[in-house]
CSV table of C-alpha atoms in Angstrom, one decimal:
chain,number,residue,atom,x,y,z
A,1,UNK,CA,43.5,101.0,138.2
A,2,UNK,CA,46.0,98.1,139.1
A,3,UNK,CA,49.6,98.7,139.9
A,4,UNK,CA,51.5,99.2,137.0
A,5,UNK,CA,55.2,97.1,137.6
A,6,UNK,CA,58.6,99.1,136.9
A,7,UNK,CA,62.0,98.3,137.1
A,8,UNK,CA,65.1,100.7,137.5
A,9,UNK,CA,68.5,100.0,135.7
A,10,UNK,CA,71.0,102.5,137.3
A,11,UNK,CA,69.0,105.9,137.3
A,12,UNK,CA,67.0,104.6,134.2
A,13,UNK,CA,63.3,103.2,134.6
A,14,UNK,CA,61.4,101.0,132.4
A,15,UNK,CA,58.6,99.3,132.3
A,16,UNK,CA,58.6,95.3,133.6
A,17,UNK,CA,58.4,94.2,129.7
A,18,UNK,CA,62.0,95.3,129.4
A,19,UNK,CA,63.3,93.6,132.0
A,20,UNK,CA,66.8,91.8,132.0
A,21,UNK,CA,68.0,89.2,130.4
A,22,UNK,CA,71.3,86.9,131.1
A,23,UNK,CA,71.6,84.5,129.1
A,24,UNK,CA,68.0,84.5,127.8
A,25,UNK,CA,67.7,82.4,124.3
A,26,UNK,CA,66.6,84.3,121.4
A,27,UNK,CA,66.5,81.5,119.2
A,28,UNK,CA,67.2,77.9,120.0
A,29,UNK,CA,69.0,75.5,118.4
A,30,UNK,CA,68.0,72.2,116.8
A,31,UNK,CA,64.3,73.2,117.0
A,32,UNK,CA,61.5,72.1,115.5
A,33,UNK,CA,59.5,75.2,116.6
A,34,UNK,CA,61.8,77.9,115.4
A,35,UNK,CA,60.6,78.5,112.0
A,36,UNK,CA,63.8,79.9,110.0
A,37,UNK,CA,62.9,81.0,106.5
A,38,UNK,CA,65.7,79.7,104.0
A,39,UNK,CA,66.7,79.4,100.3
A,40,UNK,CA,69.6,78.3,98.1
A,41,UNK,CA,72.1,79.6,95.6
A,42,UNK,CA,70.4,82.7,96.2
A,43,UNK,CA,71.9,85.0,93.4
A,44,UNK,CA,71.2,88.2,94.3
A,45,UNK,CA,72.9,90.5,97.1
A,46,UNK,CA,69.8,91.8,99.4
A,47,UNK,CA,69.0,88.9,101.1
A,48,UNK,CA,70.3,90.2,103.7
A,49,UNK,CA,68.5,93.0,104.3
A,50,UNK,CA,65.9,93.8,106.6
A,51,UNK,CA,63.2,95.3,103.5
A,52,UNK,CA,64.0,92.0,101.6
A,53,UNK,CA,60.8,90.1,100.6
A,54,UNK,CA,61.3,86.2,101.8
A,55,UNK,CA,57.6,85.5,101.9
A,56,UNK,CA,58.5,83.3,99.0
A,57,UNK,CA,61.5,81.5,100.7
A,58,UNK,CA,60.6,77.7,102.6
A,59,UNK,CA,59.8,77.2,106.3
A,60,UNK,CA,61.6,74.6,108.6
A,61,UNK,CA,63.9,73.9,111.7
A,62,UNK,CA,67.5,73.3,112.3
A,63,UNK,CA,69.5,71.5,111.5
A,64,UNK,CA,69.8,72.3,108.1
A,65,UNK,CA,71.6,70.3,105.0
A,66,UNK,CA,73.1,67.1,104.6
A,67,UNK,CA,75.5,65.4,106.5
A,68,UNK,CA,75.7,62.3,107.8
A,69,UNK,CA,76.8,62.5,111.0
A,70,UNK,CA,74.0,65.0,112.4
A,71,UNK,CA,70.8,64.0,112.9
A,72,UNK,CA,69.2,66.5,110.3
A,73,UNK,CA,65.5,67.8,111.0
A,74,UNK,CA,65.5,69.7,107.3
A,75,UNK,CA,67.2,67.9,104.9
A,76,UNK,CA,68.4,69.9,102.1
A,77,UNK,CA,70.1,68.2,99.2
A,78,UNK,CA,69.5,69.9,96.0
A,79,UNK,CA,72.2,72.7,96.8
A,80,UNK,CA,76.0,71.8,96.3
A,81,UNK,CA,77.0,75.5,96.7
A,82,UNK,CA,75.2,77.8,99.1
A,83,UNK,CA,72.2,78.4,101.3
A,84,UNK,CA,70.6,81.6,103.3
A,85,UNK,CA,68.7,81.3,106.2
A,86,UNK,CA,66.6,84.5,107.8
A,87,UNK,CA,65.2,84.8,111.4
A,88,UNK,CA,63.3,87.4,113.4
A,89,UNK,CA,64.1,88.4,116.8
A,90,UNK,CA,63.2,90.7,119.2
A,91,UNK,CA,65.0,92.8,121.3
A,92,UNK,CA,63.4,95.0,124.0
A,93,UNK,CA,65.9,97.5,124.8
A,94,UNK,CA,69.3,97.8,122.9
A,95,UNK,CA,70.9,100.1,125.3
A,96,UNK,CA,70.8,97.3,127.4
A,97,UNK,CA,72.5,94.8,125.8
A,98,UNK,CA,75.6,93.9,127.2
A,99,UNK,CA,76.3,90.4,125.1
A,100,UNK,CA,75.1,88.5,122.1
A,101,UNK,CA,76.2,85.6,121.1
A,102,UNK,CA,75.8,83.3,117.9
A,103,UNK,CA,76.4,79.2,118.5
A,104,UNK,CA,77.1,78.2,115.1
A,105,UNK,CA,76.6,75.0,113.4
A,106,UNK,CA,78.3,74.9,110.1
A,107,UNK,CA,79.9,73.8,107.0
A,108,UNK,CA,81.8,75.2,105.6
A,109,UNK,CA,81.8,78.8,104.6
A,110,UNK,CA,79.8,81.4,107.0
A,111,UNK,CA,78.6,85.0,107.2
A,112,UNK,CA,76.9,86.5,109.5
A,113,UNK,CA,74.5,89.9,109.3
A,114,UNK,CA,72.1,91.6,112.1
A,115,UNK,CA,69.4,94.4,110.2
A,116,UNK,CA,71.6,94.0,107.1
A,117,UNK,CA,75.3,94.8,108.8
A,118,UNK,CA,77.9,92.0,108.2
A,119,UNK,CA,78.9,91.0,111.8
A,120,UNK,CA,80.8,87.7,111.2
A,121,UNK,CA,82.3,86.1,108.2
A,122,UNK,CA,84.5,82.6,108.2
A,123,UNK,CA,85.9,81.0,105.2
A,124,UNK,CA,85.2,83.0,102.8
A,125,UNK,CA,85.1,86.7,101.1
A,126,UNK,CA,82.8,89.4,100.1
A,127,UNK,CA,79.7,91.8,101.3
A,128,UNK,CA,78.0,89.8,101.0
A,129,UNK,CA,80.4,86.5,99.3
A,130,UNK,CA,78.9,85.4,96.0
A,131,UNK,CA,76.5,82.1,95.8
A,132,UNK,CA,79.2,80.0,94.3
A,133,UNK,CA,82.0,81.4,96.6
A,134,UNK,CA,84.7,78.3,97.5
A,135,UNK,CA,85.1,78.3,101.2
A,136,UNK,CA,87.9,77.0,102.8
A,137,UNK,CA,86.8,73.8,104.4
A,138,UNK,CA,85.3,73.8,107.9
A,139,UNK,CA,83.6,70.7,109.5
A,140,UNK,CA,80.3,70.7,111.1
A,141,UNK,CA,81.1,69.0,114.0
A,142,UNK,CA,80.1,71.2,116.8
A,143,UNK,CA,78.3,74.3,117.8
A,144,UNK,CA,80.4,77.2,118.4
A,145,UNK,CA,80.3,80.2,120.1
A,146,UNK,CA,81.0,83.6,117.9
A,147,UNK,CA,80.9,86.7,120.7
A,148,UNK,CA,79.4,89.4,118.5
A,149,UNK,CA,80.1,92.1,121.0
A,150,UNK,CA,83.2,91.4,120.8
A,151,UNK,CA,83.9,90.6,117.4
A,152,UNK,CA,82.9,94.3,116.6
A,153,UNK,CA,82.3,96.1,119.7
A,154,UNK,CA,79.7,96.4,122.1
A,155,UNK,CA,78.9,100.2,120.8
A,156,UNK,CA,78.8,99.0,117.4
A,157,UNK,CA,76.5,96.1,118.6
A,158,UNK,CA,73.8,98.4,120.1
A,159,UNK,CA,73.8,100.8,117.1
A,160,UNK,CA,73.0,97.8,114.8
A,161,UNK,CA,70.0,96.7,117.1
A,162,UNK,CA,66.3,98.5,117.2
A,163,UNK,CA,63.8,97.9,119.7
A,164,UNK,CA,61.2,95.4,118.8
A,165,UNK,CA,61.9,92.8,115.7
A,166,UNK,CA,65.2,92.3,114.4
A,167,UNK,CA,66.8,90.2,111.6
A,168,UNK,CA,69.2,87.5,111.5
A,169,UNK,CA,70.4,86.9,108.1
A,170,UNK,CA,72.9,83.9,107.7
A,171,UNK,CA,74.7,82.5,104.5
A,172,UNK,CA,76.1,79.0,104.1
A,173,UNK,CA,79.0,78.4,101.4
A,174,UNK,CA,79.9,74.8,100.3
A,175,UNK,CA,83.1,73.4,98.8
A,176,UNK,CA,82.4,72.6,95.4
A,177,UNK,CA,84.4,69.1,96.0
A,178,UNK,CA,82.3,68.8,98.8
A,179,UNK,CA,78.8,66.9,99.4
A,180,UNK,CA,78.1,68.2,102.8
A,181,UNK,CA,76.7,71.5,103.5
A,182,UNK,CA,75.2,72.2,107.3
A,183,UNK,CA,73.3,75.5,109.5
A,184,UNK,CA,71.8,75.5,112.7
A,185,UNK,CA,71.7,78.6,115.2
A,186,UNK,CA,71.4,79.7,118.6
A,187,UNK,CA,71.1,83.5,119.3
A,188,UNK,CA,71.6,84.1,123.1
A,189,UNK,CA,71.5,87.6,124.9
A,190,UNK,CA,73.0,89.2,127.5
A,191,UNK,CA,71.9,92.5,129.5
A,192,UNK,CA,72.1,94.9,132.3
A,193,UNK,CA,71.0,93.6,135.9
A,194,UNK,CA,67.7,95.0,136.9
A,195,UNK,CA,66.6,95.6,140.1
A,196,UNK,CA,63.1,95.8,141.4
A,197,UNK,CA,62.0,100.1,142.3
A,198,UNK,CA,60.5,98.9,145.9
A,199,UNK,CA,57.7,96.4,145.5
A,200,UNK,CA,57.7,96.2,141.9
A,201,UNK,CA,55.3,98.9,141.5
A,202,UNK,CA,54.9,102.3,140.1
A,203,UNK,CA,54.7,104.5,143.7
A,204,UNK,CA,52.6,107.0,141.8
A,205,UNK,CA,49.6,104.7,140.5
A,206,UNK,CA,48.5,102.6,143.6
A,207,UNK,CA,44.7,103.2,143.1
């Protein structure tokens, strides 16, 4: 048999897939390749959710909406009032994580929710806010960073998080007045160092 490669993290040992990540990019921003699923004026409430069905929702890349001073790769103009956005990720080991962080592009309302747990919520009100919810106004003008271990604790963070897929579930609220509407992510984690257990093999399989 080959080597099998292991890594250590403080007395725990885990196998090489795990291994640590600082910094690493879960999803990238203004990406043609990331495929989020999205919809608008969604009226129900369990979009958010992990079980929901969004087979039937479209396919593109960020950025999302209209607005005329981003370069848009998915325009979306038949929505004056919300969109939702959903995105798998995967996470190897949550007792690991020490960071995760969401760079936000958006206008102008925002919520935020990781396996169907509100994390983050800007401009507006509810769990989750309703379609036609009127944000307070917030300009798309750069992205920005929202520290989700620290917005509701690192512990809570971890609890939220499962090994293997994950969702990201985002809504978008729009001023009524308003013409613009904007989303575009980045999802970036942070975890525990890892050092190599000798060679970077398991000592008990060297056949």
């Amino acid at each position: 048999n080959s080597p099998s490669t292991f890594f250590t993290v403080g007395s725990q040992t885990m196998a090489a897939g795990c291994s640590a990540e600082s910094g690493a990019i879960l999803i990238r921003r203004d990406s043609a390749s990331e495929h989020w699923k999205y919809d608008i004026q969604n009226t129900g409430t369990t979009w958010k959710n992990t079980s929901f069905a969004d087979s039937g929702w479209l396919v593109g890349g960020g950025i999302f909406g209209t607005e005329g001073n981003l370069t848009i790769r998915t325009p979306i103009s038949n929505t004056n009032r919300s969109m939702f956005f959903r995105k798998n990720f995967s996470i190897c080991d949550p007792s690991l994580v020490t960071a995760l962080t969401l760079n936000a592009l958006f206008d102008d309302g925002l919520v935020v929710y990781i396996n169907g747990t509100q994390v983050y919520i800007e401009g507006v009100t509810g769990n989750p806010p309703a379609w036609d919810s009127n944000p307070t106004s917030h300009e798309a003008t750069s992205y920005e960073a929202k520290d989700l271990a620290t917005l509701i604790g690192l512990p809570a963070l971890k609890s939220l998080l499962v090994a293997g897929n994950n969702v990201l579930a985002i809504g978008v609220y729009n001023q009524a007045s308003s013409s613009d509407i904007v989303w575009d992510g980045e999802l970036v984690v942070g975890s525990s160092t890892v050092t190599a257990l000798g060679n970077g093999t398991d000592p008990g399989n060297t056949s």
